[in-house]
């Protein structure tokens, strides 16, 4: 008799957490927006218990802020916090890239190329929902050969915070072509073993995103007030 294979099944809190996370990252739920557990329970046709569990998980991820009286809101980062998120990305990613390039193999390059192709397809289709995830996957593939598991774990949390801003940068600010060019060039430099040039471009790439976003968020918040 053939052995059966276990199929991963998501619990109700898992499903709700994943959906709420995407709603936050996509901007459907705006930063600072109050979250009513009763309304979410009605939306998902569930009791409040899985809603509370989902919000606790998102609070741990930094996407939601829970208060002592059980209120909740989508996290609204200050301008300095947004800057810090991207400064941390530069610090960690440049270190990973510098360590990875001498260790990269043809398999690493092929994996990066595959993600680049997927990203360009998503740009052409204007598939905003895929941009943040593909951007993370591509950058992660660039650094995989470094073999730095702890650093990658820290970076994953930081990237979760930057995801919605990356999507904003690519869509609202029409930065798909510059990003496309940078991503191709980063891989070319890595393939040629040009470590310092690659790290300099990566610093510039993330820093430009930071500067554009801070200017845009500043203008948006000034108009709102």
mmCIF file of C-alpha atoms in Angstrom:
data_model
loop_
_atom_site.group_PDB
_atom_site.id
_atom_site.type_symbol
_atom_site.label_atom_id
_atom_site.label_comp_id
_atom_site.label_asym_id
_atom_site.label_seq_id
_atom_site.Cartn_x
_atom_site.Cartn_y
_atom_site.Cartn_z
ATOM 1 C CA UNK A 1 0.000 0.000 0.000
ATOM 2 C CA UNK A 2 1.484 3.403 -0.970
ATOM 3 C CA UNK A 3 2.311 5.732 1.859
ATOM 4 C CA UNK A 4 0.120 8.782 2.203
ATOM 5 C CA UNK A 5 1.673 12.224 2.217
ATOM 6 C CA UNK A 6 0.695 14.758 4.825
ATOM 7 C CA UNK A 7 -0.789 17.890 3.320
ATOM 8 C CA UNK A 8 -0.162 21.039 5.357
ATOM 9 C CA UNK A 9 -3.451 22.513 6.504
ATOM 10 C CA UNK A 10 -3.905 26.039 7.720
ATOM 11 C CA UNK A 11 -5.822 26.733 10.883
ATOM 12 C CA UNK A 12 -8.434 29.485 10.944
ATOM 13 C CA UNK A 13 -6.052 31.943 12.664
ATOM 14 C CA UNK A 14 -3.429 31.131 9.998
ATOM 15 C CA UNK A 15 -5.827 31.947 7.167
ATOM 16 C CA UNK A 16 -7.033 35.164 8.801
ATOM 17 C CA UNK A 17 -3.485 36.256 9.701
ATOM 18 C CA UNK A 18 -2.297 35.762 6.126
ATOM 19 C CA UNK A 19 -5.257 37.642 4.677
ATOM 20 C CA UNK A 20 -4.990 40.543 7.115
ATOM 21 C CA UNK A 21 -1.244 40.752 6.505
ATOM 22 C CA UNK A 22 -1.835 41.077 2.771
ATOM 23 C CA UNK A 23 -4.547 43.694 3.316
ATOM 24 C CA UNK A 24 -2.099 45.745 5.370
ATOM 25 C CA UNK A 25 0.850 45.341 3.010
ATOM 26 C CA UNK A 26 -1.273 46.154 -0.036
ATOM 27 C CA UNK A 27 -2.525 49.359 1.575
ATOM 28 C CA UNK A 28 -6.147 48.211 1.689
ATOM 29 C CA UNK A 29 -5.902 48.757 5.434
ATOM 30 C CA UNK A 30 -4.119 52.080 5.819
ATOM 31 C CA UNK A 31 -1.461 52.881 8.401
ATOM 32 C CA UNK A 32 -3.025 54.159 11.600
ATOM 33 C CA UNK A 33 -6.420 52.698 10.702
ATOM 34 C CA UNK A 34 -8.373 51.462 13.721
ATOM 35 C CA UNK A 35 -9.185 47.759 13.680
ATOM 36 C CA UNK A 36 -12.508 46.642 15.111
ATOM 37 C CA UNK A 37 -12.517 42.998 16.110
ATOM 38 C CA UNK A 38 -16.304 42.827 15.864
ATOM 39 C CA UNK A 39 -16.242 44.065 12.272
ATOM 40 C CA UNK A 40 -13.493 41.615 11.311
ATOM 41 C CA UNK A 41 -15.419 38.757 12.906
ATOM 42 C CA UNK A 42 -18.374 39.679 10.717
ATOM 43 C CA UNK A 43 -16.162 40.008 7.635
ATOM 44 C CA UNK A 44 -14.710 36.528 8.085
ATOM 45 C CA UNK A 45 -17.889 35.040 9.576
ATOM 46 C CA UNK A 46 -16.044 33.743 12.633
ATOM 47 C CA UNK A 47 -15.996 34.324 16.366
ATOM 48 C CA UNK A 48 -13.640 36.882 17.891
ATOM 49 C CA UNK A 49 -11.227 34.208 19.130
ATOM 50 C CA UNK A 50 -9.380 33.571 15.801
ATOM 51 C CA UNK A 51 -9.456 37.320 15.132
ATOM 52 C CA UNK A 52 -7.720 38.009 18.444
ATOM 53 C CA UNK A 53 -5.121 35.317 17.713
ATOM 54 C CA UNK A 54 -4.453 36.742 14.246
ATOM 55 C CA UNK A 55 -4.033 40.253 15.631
ATOM 56 C CA UNK A 56 -1.615 38.987 18.298
ATOM 57 C CA UNK A 57 0.520 37.421 15.562
ATOM 58 C CA UNK A 58 0.484 40.595 13.476
ATOM 59 C CA UNK A 59 1.360 42.611 16.575
ATOM 60 C CA UNK A 60 4.397 40.355 17.064
ATOM 61 C CA UNK A 61 5.350 41.013 13.422
ATOM 62 C CA UNK A 62 5.070 44.764 13.969
ATOM 63 C CA UNK A 63 2.253 45.286 11.461
ATOM 64 C CA UNK A 64 -0.450 45.868 14.089
ATOM 65 C CA UNK A 65 -0.322 47.617 17.446
ATOM 66 C CA UNK A 66 -2.480 46.218 20.234
ATOM 67 C CA UNK A 67 -3.322 48.292 23.287
ATOM 68 C CA UNK A 68 -4.125 47.217 26.831
ATOM 69 C CA UNK A 69 -7.837 47.773 26.382
ATOM 70 C CA UNK A 70 -7.801 45.329 23.442
ATOM 71 C CA UNK A 71 -8.003 48.023 20.828
ATOM 72 C CA UNK A 72 -5.862 47.653 17.728
ATOM 73 C CA UNK A 73 -4.627 49.727 14.803
ATOM 74 C CA UNK A 74 -2.463 49.239 11.738
ATOM 75 C CA UNK A 75 1.063 50.301 12.656
ATOM 76 C CA UNK A 76 1.909 53.829 11.543
ATOM 77 C CA UNK A 77 5.659 54.304 11.409
ATOM 78 C CA UNK A 78 7.174 57.679 12.069
ATOM 79 C CA UNK A 79 9.427 59.179 9.412
ATOM 80 C CA UNK A 80 12.483 58.330 11.511
ATOM 81 C CA UNK A 81 11.283 54.722 11.847
ATOM 82 C CA UNK A 82 10.799 54.410 8.080
ATOM 83 C CA UNK A 83 14.318 55.736 7.605
ATOM 84 C CA UNK A 84 15.619 53.294 10.201
ATOM 85 C CA UNK A 85 13.973 50.338 8.433
ATOM 86 C CA UNK A 86 15.852 51.116 5.234
ATOM 87 C CA UNK A 87 19.095 51.936 7.049
ATOM 88 C CA UNK A 88 18.935 48.484 8.636
ATOM 89 C CA UNK A 89 18.323 46.936 5.239
ATOM 90 C CA UNK A 90 21.435 48.619 3.869
ATOM 91 C CA UNK A 91 23.550 47.522 6.830
ATOM 92 C CA UNK A 92 22.458 43.882 6.729
ATOM 93 C CA UNK A 93 22.023 43.373 3.000
ATOM 94 C CA UNK A 94 25.323 44.907 1.950
ATOM 95 C CA UNK A 95 27.130 42.688 4.469
ATOM 96 C CA UNK A 96 25.302 39.602 3.172
ATOM 97 C CA UNK A 97 25.966 40.516 -0.469
ATOM 98 C CA UNK A 98 29.670 41.061 0.178
ATOM 99 C CA UNK A 99 29.929 37.646 1.824
ATOM 100 C CA UNK A 100 27.775 35.925 -0.803
ATOM 101 C CA UNK A 101 29.360 37.021 -4.078
ATOM 102 C CA UNK A 102 32.618 34.995 -3.770
ATOM 103 C CA UNK A 103 30.541 31.903 -2.892
ATOM 104 C CA UNK A 104 27.878 32.169 -5.605
ATOM 105 C CA UNK A 105 27.542 29.283 -8.051
ATOM 106 C CA UNK A 106 25.787 28.850 -11.374
ATOM 107 C CA UNK A 107 22.813 27.495 -9.450
ATOM 108 C CA UNK A 108 22.635 30.725 -7.423
ATOM 109 C CA UNK A 109 22.831 32.832 -10.563
ATOM 110 C CA UNK A 110 20.099 30.761 -12.235
ATOM 111 C CA UNK A 111 17.835 31.173 -9.205
ATOM 112 C CA UNK A 112 18.343 34.943 -9.254
ATOM 113 C CA UNK A 113 17.610 35.017 -12.978
ATOM 114 C CA UNK A 114 14.376 33.127 -12.413
ATOM 115 C CA UNK A 115 13.168 35.656 -9.864
ATOM 116 C CA UNK A 116 14.166 38.531 -12.149
ATOM 117 C CA UNK A 117 12.030 37.070 -14.920
ATOM 118 C CA UNK A 118 9.071 36.701 -12.541
ATOM 119 C CA UNK A 119 9.506 40.282 -11.334
ATOM 120 C CA UNK A 120 9.538 41.657 -14.859
ATOM 121 C CA UNK A 121 6.409 39.677 -15.692
ATOM 122 C CA UNK A 122 4.684 41.119 -12.621
ATOM 123 C CA UNK A 123 5.728 44.642 -13.655
ATOM 124 C CA UNK A 124 4.217 44.185 -17.096
ATOM 125 C CA UNK A 125 1.001 42.799 -15.597
ATOM 126 C CA UNK A 126 0.946 45.543 -12.932
ATOM 127 C CA UNK A 127 0.575 42.822 -10.301
ATOM 128 C CA UNK A 128 1.188 45.022 -7.251
ATOM 129 C CA UNK A 129 0.423 42.183 -4.859
ATOM 130 C CA UNK A 130 3.488 40.261 -6.084
ATOM 131 C CA UNK A 131 6.030 43.068 -6.039
ATOM 132 C CA UNK A 132 6.944 43.056 -2.367
ATOM 133 C CA UNK A 133 7.255 39.278 -2.178
ATOM 134 C CA UNK A 134 9.252 38.943 -5.390
ATOM 135 C CA UNK A 135 11.543 41.803 -4.399
ATOM 136 C CA UNK A 136 12.280 40.021 -1.121
ATOM 137 C CA UNK A 137 12.776 36.657 -2.838
ATOM 138 C CA UNK A 138 15.174 38.125 -5.395
ATOM 139 C CA UNK A 139 17.279 39.916 -2.808
ATOM 140 C CA UNK A 140 17.255 36.802 -0.635
ATOM 141 C CA UNK A 141 18.488 34.735 -3.593
ATOM 142 C CA UNK A 142 21.351 37.211 -4.118
ATOM 143 C CA UNK A 143 22.501 36.658 -0.531
ATOM 144 C CA UNK A 144 21.743 32.940 -0.121
ATOM 145 C CA UNK A 145 25.339 31.827 -0.719
ATOM 146 C CA UNK A 146 26.476 33.781 2.351
ATOM 147 C CA UNK A 147 24.917 31.080 4.523
ATOM 148 C CA UNK A 148 24.052 33.507 7.341
ATOM 149 C CA UNK A 149 20.874 32.074 8.832
ATOM 150 C CA UNK A 150 20.567 34.342 11.873
ATOM 151 C CA UNK A 151 21.119 37.484 9.807
ATOM 152 C CA UNK A 152 18.526 36.282 7.315
ATOM 153 C CA UNK A 153 15.996 35.751 10.102
ATOM 154 C CA UNK A 154 16.497 39.320 11.314
ATOM 155 C CA UNK A 155 16.324 40.646 7.767
ATOM 156 C CA UNK A 156 13.069 38.793 7.121
ATOM 157 C CA UNK A 157 11.365 40.715 9.928
ATOM 158 C CA UNK A 158 12.750 44.019 8.679
ATOM 159 C CA UNK A 159 11.608 43.249 5.144
ATOM 160 C CA UNK A 160 8.109 42.577 6.420
ATOM 161 C CA UNK A 161 8.082 46.170 7.654
ATOM 162 C CA UNK A 162 9.478 47.546 4.387
ATOM 163 C CA UNK A 163 7.216 45.492 2.072
ATOM 164 C CA UNK A 164 4.339 47.979 1.907
ATOM 165 C CA UNK A 165 6.771 50.831 1.298
ATOM 166 C CA UNK A 166 8.475 48.894 -1.506
ATOM 167 C CA UNK A 167 5.104 48.370 -3.173
ATOM 168 C CA UNK A 168 4.315 52.058 -2.724
ATOM 169 C CA UNK A 169 7.651 53.010 -4.248
ATOM 170 C CA UNK A 170 7.096 50.831 -7.316
ATOM 171 C CA UNK A 171 3.455 51.711 -7.917
ATOM 172 C CA UNK A 172 2.719 55.235 -6.701
ATOM 173 C CA UNK A 173 6.136 56.601 -7.639
ATOM 174 C CA UNK A 174 6.432 54.683 -10.929
ATOM 175 C CA UNK A 175 9.872 53.296 -10.095
ATOM 176 C CA UNK A 176 9.562 49.964 -11.876
ATOM 177 C CA UNK A 177 12.041 50.733 -14.662
ATOM 178 C CA UNK A 178 14.822 52.059 -12.373
ATOM 179 C CA UNK A 179 14.315 49.055 -10.064
ATOM 180 C CA UNK A 180 14.393 46.684 -13.029
ATOM 181 C CA UNK A 181 17.663 48.198 -14.253
ATOM 182 C CA UNK A 182 19.281 48.058 -10.782
ATOM 183 C CA UNK A 183 18.245 44.455 -10.209
ATOM 184 C CA UNK A 184 19.747 43.329 -13.520
ATOM 185 C CA UNK A 185 22.944 45.234 -12.862
ATOM 186 C CA UNK A 186 23.305 43.786 -9.347
ATOM 187 C CA UNK A 187 23.251 40.278 -10.781
ATOM 188 C CA UNK A 188 25.691 41.159 -13.580
ATOM 189 C CA UNK A 189 28.173 42.619 -11.103
ATOM 190 C CA UNK A 190 27.850 39.546 -8.879
ATOM 191 C CA UNK A 191 28.430 37.226 -11.841
ATOM 192 C CA UNK A 192 31.572 39.206 -12.705
ATOM 193 C CA UNK A 193 32.819 39.023 -9.117
ATOM 194 C CA UNK A 194 32.822 42.827 -8.768
ATOM 195 C CA UNK A 195 32.171 42.853 -5.052
ATOM 196 C CA UNK A 196 32.740 46.505 -4.188
ATOM 197 C CA UNK A 197 30.868 47.795 -7.251
ATOM 198 C CA UNK A 198 27.939 45.491 -6.469
ATOM 199 C CA UNK A 199 27.799 46.595 -2.828
ATOM 200 C CA UNK A 200 27.977 50.260 -3.826
ATOM 201 C CA UNK A 201 25.059 49.814 -6.233
ATOM 202 C CA UNK A 202 23.039 47.937 -3.602
ATOM 203 C CA UNK A 203 23.619 50.770 -1.111
ATOM 204 C CA UNK A 204 22.508 53.293 -3.713
ATOM 205 C CA UNK A 205 19.502 51.152 -4.712
ATOM 206 C CA UNK A 206 18.082 50.864 -1.193
ATOM 207 C CA UNK A 207 19.073 54.414 -0.261
ATOM 208 C CA UNK A 208 17.245 55.881 -3.243
ATOM 209 C CA UNK A 209 14.084 54.025 -2.252
ATOM 210 C CA UNK A 210 14.425 55.395 1.276
ATOM 211 C CA UNK A 211 14.879 58.994 0.105
ATOM 212 C CA UNK A 212 11.961 58.856 -2.342
ATOM 213 C CA UNK A 213 9.634 57.319 0.227
ATOM 214 C CA UNK A 214 10.498 59.760 2.989
ATOM 215 C CA UNK A 215 9.811 62.671 0.659
ATOM 216 C CA UNK A 216 6.516 61.164 -0.486
ATOM 217 C CA UNK A 217 5.291 60.222 3.004
ATOM 218 C CA UNK A 218 6.250 63.659 4.313
ATOM 219 C CA UNK A 219 4.236 65.341 1.560
ATOM 220 C CA UNK A 220 1.267 63.012 2.043
ATOM 221 C CA UNK A 221 1.115 63.520 5.805
ATOM 222 C CA UNK A 222 1.504 67.291 5.434
ATOM 223 C CA UNK A 223 -1.472 67.413 3.070
ATOM 224 C CA UNK A 224 -3.542 65.251 5.444
ATOM 225 C CA UNK A 225 -2.865 67.562 8.376
#
